[in-house]
Amino acid sequence: MIDMHGATPRGSGSEALPDPAAPATAVVDAQGIVTDWSAGAERLLGYPRQEVVGRPVDHLLGSGADVEQGLHAALGGQNRTTLLRHRDGRHVEVQLHAYPSFDGKGHSQQLVVATPPEQAQSDRATAEEAFAQCHLPVMVYDSALRAVRATTGAARELGLSEERMRGRRVTEILPPHICQTVEDGMRRVFVTGEAERFLVRGKTRPEARERVWSITVSPLRTPAGRVRHVELSALDVTEQHLARERLALLNDVSTQVGSTLDVTRTAQEMADVAVGRLADFVTIDLLDGLFHGIEPTPSVSGTVALRRVAQQSVLPGVPEAVIRPGDVDEYPESAPPVRCLATGRPSLHRTVDEAVRSWQEADPERAGVVRAFGIHSLMVIPLRARGITLGVAVLVRHRRRHPFEEDDLLLAEEIGARAAVAVDNARRYTLERNTALALQRSLLPRRLAAQEAVEVAYRYLPARTRAGLGGDWFDVIPLSGSRVALVVGDVVGHGLQASATMGRLRTAVRTLADVDLPADELLTHLDDLVTHVAAQEAAGEEDTTDLEIPTDLVATCLYVVYDPVSRRCAAASAGHPPPAVVTTDGTADLVELPPGPPLGVGGLPFETVEWELPPGSLVALYTDGLVQGSAHDLGAGLTVLRQCLERPAESLEAVCDSVIHTLLPAQPQDDVALLVARTRALDASQVATWDLPSDPAAVAGARAEVLARLTAWKLPDVAFTAELVVSELVTNAIRYGQSPIQLRLIRDSTLICEVSDGTSTAPHMRRARTFDEGGRGLLLVAQFTERWGTRHHANGKTIWAEIELPDERA
């Protein structure tokens, strides 16, 4: 044995005095031979080490019955008080205990410890004093779950002495909701023999503050290993628990507040998170000017108008509120919310404070709420973002008895700061979106122009995403000869830039349509315009340091022209989805239209496709946001669109509703434009056509034919004007044009006179001098008609003029 039991070190060169405090120990091998002897044992029994080691322990200590029983009991693992023989012949009373072990060779041995009774009694007394005076709440319970022992700490926390607690169950000491948890835990420990740990929250006595305790229930076993008692210890972890709750609350604010870019919903999310976890009642008010597009000022004074945007309570129906969300309330200058707006600093109040009492005096209705619900504490938090105060949040307690503290104020301020950023993001997004939407709606047609070629219905749905509005647009443009142009387009991108580009393209299409260009030529000119705009913006970007301007302007467009006289459609596409056509038999098909390159690519041709449409056919033009999205790809979307169009519907409006509801979610991810048109056809009786020779004498015959036709149409009121217009246009065609020459009258909502010839030279008005004999023809036509113009085609040109018909209701 190494010197670990207080024996004198060997080879030290001097005799060391035995330590009077060293324990009396001996090591006995499996044959009962003493192999080691401590200085404490020498001091207790007087035998030096050299006389003991190597001798049987029985021979050393005597052969009395008590000694043998004590040794055998100790070696059997039991505590036993016995008498041992001192070297001088007297007997020494000791308590023996043996601990099994192994020597360096792995042989079993016993470490025997002898303790005088007075020392054992002293150790027991010391342990008893330590338990009784422990400042931690510790209690011992028996199998009947009744208290056996309690420390000073337990008595202090529970407000009861150990004598009063002894024999009582937890249910007789602690509140009910705590009792059930604790007793269930003790029962499980008695059954399983395994320690348990759990948290309980509550008051240990009525007047105490609510705290959080970490409870540990441990088994206390007998020497036989049976669980006879359980020890219950409690550790106050209130501060740690509150810190975790605050971190969890801030984390929830970061993840749950600002899930959308809607101001009202964002504010409501903040109120929902705070109620029940920090406050019993929360209101959030924003400056009313924010809802009118007015940028808030950094400071506020005087009576302030605040709009309630959100409120929440632990009570159903939010009965504490004096106004409803959306209402505006006037707050007096002395009210804490107004002071908070002016200073930008949070404040903590009790209802007995002077500031709150003054507020109640100025607002009797709120004073009644304070009394009715027992409101005792409140915090006013500014909602500040980017140096601007947007409004205030008021947090109230009335169900919780404990008032707000400074730590709560710091937490609420952090919540308000995070929520304010989300609210300001939503406000800025809403302001920009409303601006873009107003711009877009101002650029889109408010009322479709009157025309008789088609019946139309349309839908425009702006995107509801953070990316902002897109550049989708549509138009219906009346053309000469009772024709009509149907247009849809889509500018790639979102935001104000896309809306502005969309407006420029729509204006350009209208301008080019007035020139009556064929569909492919119109898209070619439009492509040149987009390319030119992109080049200008790219040049402007070189002179810009901080402002980022997108230069990759790309758009798609579909241009369709329908002629109700010939009942033919002509269409060209610039990278846009093809139109869908539903014929009179109810079958829906997509027109096989060459897609062409998108606008802005430049240098590539477009192609026009023509086809005939029976009267009553339905043509649907749309943007890709309708048929392509998260719910389906382009191919599946086109299939669903065809199925929707084939369903019978009472009106075009019903067709639009069916398509929108079937293909789109509640919140479209992209702008959507849908234009649906049902074709009409002019009856042959409404059109008259004459082929004229290139002879001035044919003018008189043309006038006569026109007068006869107007008589048949019962339009005598416009006979003079029509005769004048026909005379001038036919004369110009004969004089300046070439064969073939054709005259056509169309009776529609107006009377249309058209004269075609084989040249492409466009006529123009000129200023005739006083004594000039010519040069006044087109001037007269312009003065007597509603509008006039020229359109070119492959075989020449057509000059047309529209004469207003008298109102048949007059």
Coordinates of N, CA, C and O in Angstrom, one line a residue, residues 20-72:
P20 N -3.0 13.2 14.5 CA -4.1 12.8 15.4 C -5.4 12.8 14.7 O -6.3 12.2 15.2
A21 N -5.5 13.5 13.5 CA -6.8 13.5 12.8 C -6.9 12.4 11.8 O -7.9 12.2 11.1
A22 N -5.7 11.6 11.6 CA -5.7 10.5 10.5 C -6.7 9.4 10.9 O -6.8 9.1 12.1
P23 N -7.5 8.9 9.9 CA -8.4 7.8 10.2 C -7.7 6.5 10.6 O -6.6 6.3 10.1
A24 N -8.4 5.7 11.4 CA -7.9 4.4 11.8 C -8.3 3.4 10.7 O -9.5 3.0 10.7
T25 N -7.4 3.0 9.9 CA -7.8 2.0 8.8 C -6.8 0.9 8.8 O -5.6 1.0 9.2
A26 N -7.3 -0.2 8.3 CA -6.4 -1.4 8.0 C -6.9 -2.1 6.8 O -8.1 -2.0 6.4
V27 N -5.9 -2.7 6.1 CA -6.2 -3.5 4.9 C -6.1 -4.9 5.2 O -5.0 -5.4 5.7
V28 N -7.1 -5.7 4.9 CA -7.1 -7.2 5.2 C -7.4 -7.9 3.9 O -8.3 -7.6 3.2
D29 N -6.5 -8.9 3.7 CA -6.7 -9.7 2.4 C -7.8 -10.7 2.6 O -8.4 -10.8 3.6
A30 N -8.0 -11.6 1.5 CA -9.0 -12.5 1.5 C -8.8 -13.6 2.6 O -9.8 -14.3 3.0
Q31 N -7.6 -13.9 3.1 CA -7.3 -14.9 4.1 C -7.4 -14.3 5.5 O -7.1 -14.9 6.5
G32 N -7.7 -13.0 5.6 CA -7.8 -12.4 6.9 C -6.5 -11.9 7.5 O -6.3 -11.5 8.7
I33 N -5.4 -11.7 6.6 CA -4.1 -11.2 7.0 C -4.1 -9.7 6.8 O -4.5 -9.2 5.7
V34 N -3.5 -9.0 7.8 CA -3.4 -7.6 7.7 C -2.2 -7.3 6.7 O -1.1 -7.7 6.9
T35 N -2.5 -6.5 5.7 CA -1.5 -6.1 4.7 C -1.1 -4.7 4.8 O -0.1 -4.3 4.2
D36 N -1.8 -3.8 5.6 CA -1.5 -2.4 5.8 C -2.1 -2.0 7.0 O -3.2 -2.5 7.5
W37 N -1.5 -1.0 7.6 CA -1.9 -0.5 8.9 C -1.6 1.0 9.0 O -0.5 1.4 8.8
S38 N -2.6 1.8 9.3 CA -2.4 3.3 9.2 C -1.9 3.8 10.5 O -2.0 3.2 11.6
A39 N -1.4 5.1 10.5 CA -1.0 5.8 11.7 C -2.2 6.0 12.6 O -2.1 6.0 13.8
G40 N -3.3 6.2 12.0 CA -4.5 6.4 12.8 C -4.9 5.2 13.6 O -5.3 5.3 14.8
A41 N -4.7 4.0 13.0 CA -5.0 2.8 13.7 C -4.0 2.6 14.8 O -4.3 2.1 15.9
E42 N -2.7 2.9 14.5 CA -1.6 2.8 15.6 C -2.0 3.8 16.8 O -1.9 3.4 17.9
R43 N -2.5 5.0 16.4 CA -2.8 5.9 17.5 C -4.0 5.4 18.3 O -4.1 5.5 19.5
L44 N -5.0 4.7 17.6 CA -6.2 4.3 18.3 C -6.0 3.1 19.1 O -6.5 3.0 20.3
L45 N -5.2 2.1 18.6 CA -5.1 0.8 19.3 C -3.7 0.5 19.9 O -3.5 -0.4 20.6
G46 N -2.7 1.4 19.6 CA -1.4 1.3 20.2 C -0.4 0.3 19.5 O 0.7 0.2 19.9
Y47 N -0.9 -0.4 18.5 CA 0.0 -1.4 17.8 C 0.8 -0.7 16.7 O 0.2 0.0 15.8
P48 N 2.1 -0.8 16.8 CA 2.9 -0.2 15.7 C 2.7 -1.1 14.4 O 2.3 -2.2 14.4
R49 N 3.0 -0.5 13.3 CA 2.8 -1.1 12.0 C 3.6 -2.4 11.8 O 3.0 -3.4 11.3
Q50 N 4.8 -2.4 12.3 CA 5.6 -3.6 12.1 C 5.1 -4.8 12.9 O 5.4 -6.0 12.5
E51 N 4.3 -4.6 13.9 CA 3.8 -5.7 14.7 C 2.5 -6.3 14.1 O 2.1 -7.3 14.5
V52 N 1.9 -5.5 13.2 CA 0.6 -5.9 12.7 C 0.6 -6.5 11.3 O 0.0 -7.5 11.1
V53 N 1.3 -5.9 10.4 CA 1.3 -6.3 9.1 C 1.9 -7.8 9.0 O 2.9 -8.1 9.5
G54 N 1.1 -8.6 8.3 CA 1.4 -10.0 8.1 C 0.8 -10.9 9.1 O 0.9 -12.2 9.0
R55 N 0.1 -10.4 10.1 CA -0.5 -11.3 11.1 C -2.0 -11.3 10.9 O -2.6 -10.4 10.3
P56 N -2.7 -12.5 11.3 CA -4.1 -12.5 11.2 C -4.8 -11.5 12.0 O -4.4 -11.2 13.1
V57 N -5.8 -10.9 11.5 CA -6.5 -9.8 12.2 C -7.2 -10.4 13.4 O -7.3 -9.7 14.5
D58 N -7.7 -11.6 13.4 CA -8.3 -12.2 14.6 C -7.3 -12.3 15.8 O -7.7 -12.0 16.9
H59 N -6.1 -12.8 15.5 CA -5.1 -13.0 16.5 C -4.7 -11.6 17.1 O -4.3 -11.5 18.3
L60 N -4.7 -10.6 16.2 CA -4.2 -9.3 16.7 C -5.2 -8.7 17.6 O -4.8 -8.1 18.7
L61 N -6.5 -8.8 17.3 CA -7.5 -8.0 18.1 C -8.2 -8.9 19.1 O -9.1 -8.4 19.8
G62 N -7.8 -10.1 19.2 CA -8.4 -11.0 20.2 C -9.5 -11.9 19.6 O -9.8 -11.7 18.5
S63 N -10.0 -12.8 20.4 CA -10.9 -13.7 19.9 C -12.3 -13.7 20.6 O -13.0 -14.6 20.7
G64 N -12.6 -12.5 21.2 CA -13.9 -12.4 21.8 C -15.0 -12.5 20.9 O -14.9 -12.2 19.7
A65 N -16.2 -12.9 21.4 CA -17.3 -13.1 20.5 C -17.8 -11.8 19.9 O -18.1 -11.7 18.7
D66 N -17.7 -10.7 20.7 CA -18.1 -9.4 20.2 C -17.2 -8.9 19.1 O -17.6 -8.3 18.1
V67 N -15.9 -9.2 19.3 CA -14.9 -8.7 18.3 C -15.1 -9.5 17.0 O -15.1 -8.9 15.9
E68 N -15.3 -10.8 17.1 CA -15.5 -11.6 15.9 C -16.8 -11.2 15.2 O -16.8 -11.0 14.0
Q69 N -17.8 -11.0 16.0 CA -19.1 -10.6 15.3 C -19.0 -9.2 14.6 O -19.4 -9.0 13.5
G70 N -18.3 -8.3 15.4 CA -18.1 -7.0 14.8 C -17.3 -7.0 13.5 O -17.6 -6.4 12.5
L71 N -16.2 -7.8 13.5 CA -15.3 -7.9 12.3 C -16.1 -8.5 11.2 O -16.1 -8.1 10.0
H72 N -16.8 -9.7 11.5 CA -17.5 -10.3 10.4 C -18.7 -9.5 9.9 O -18.9 -9.5 8.7

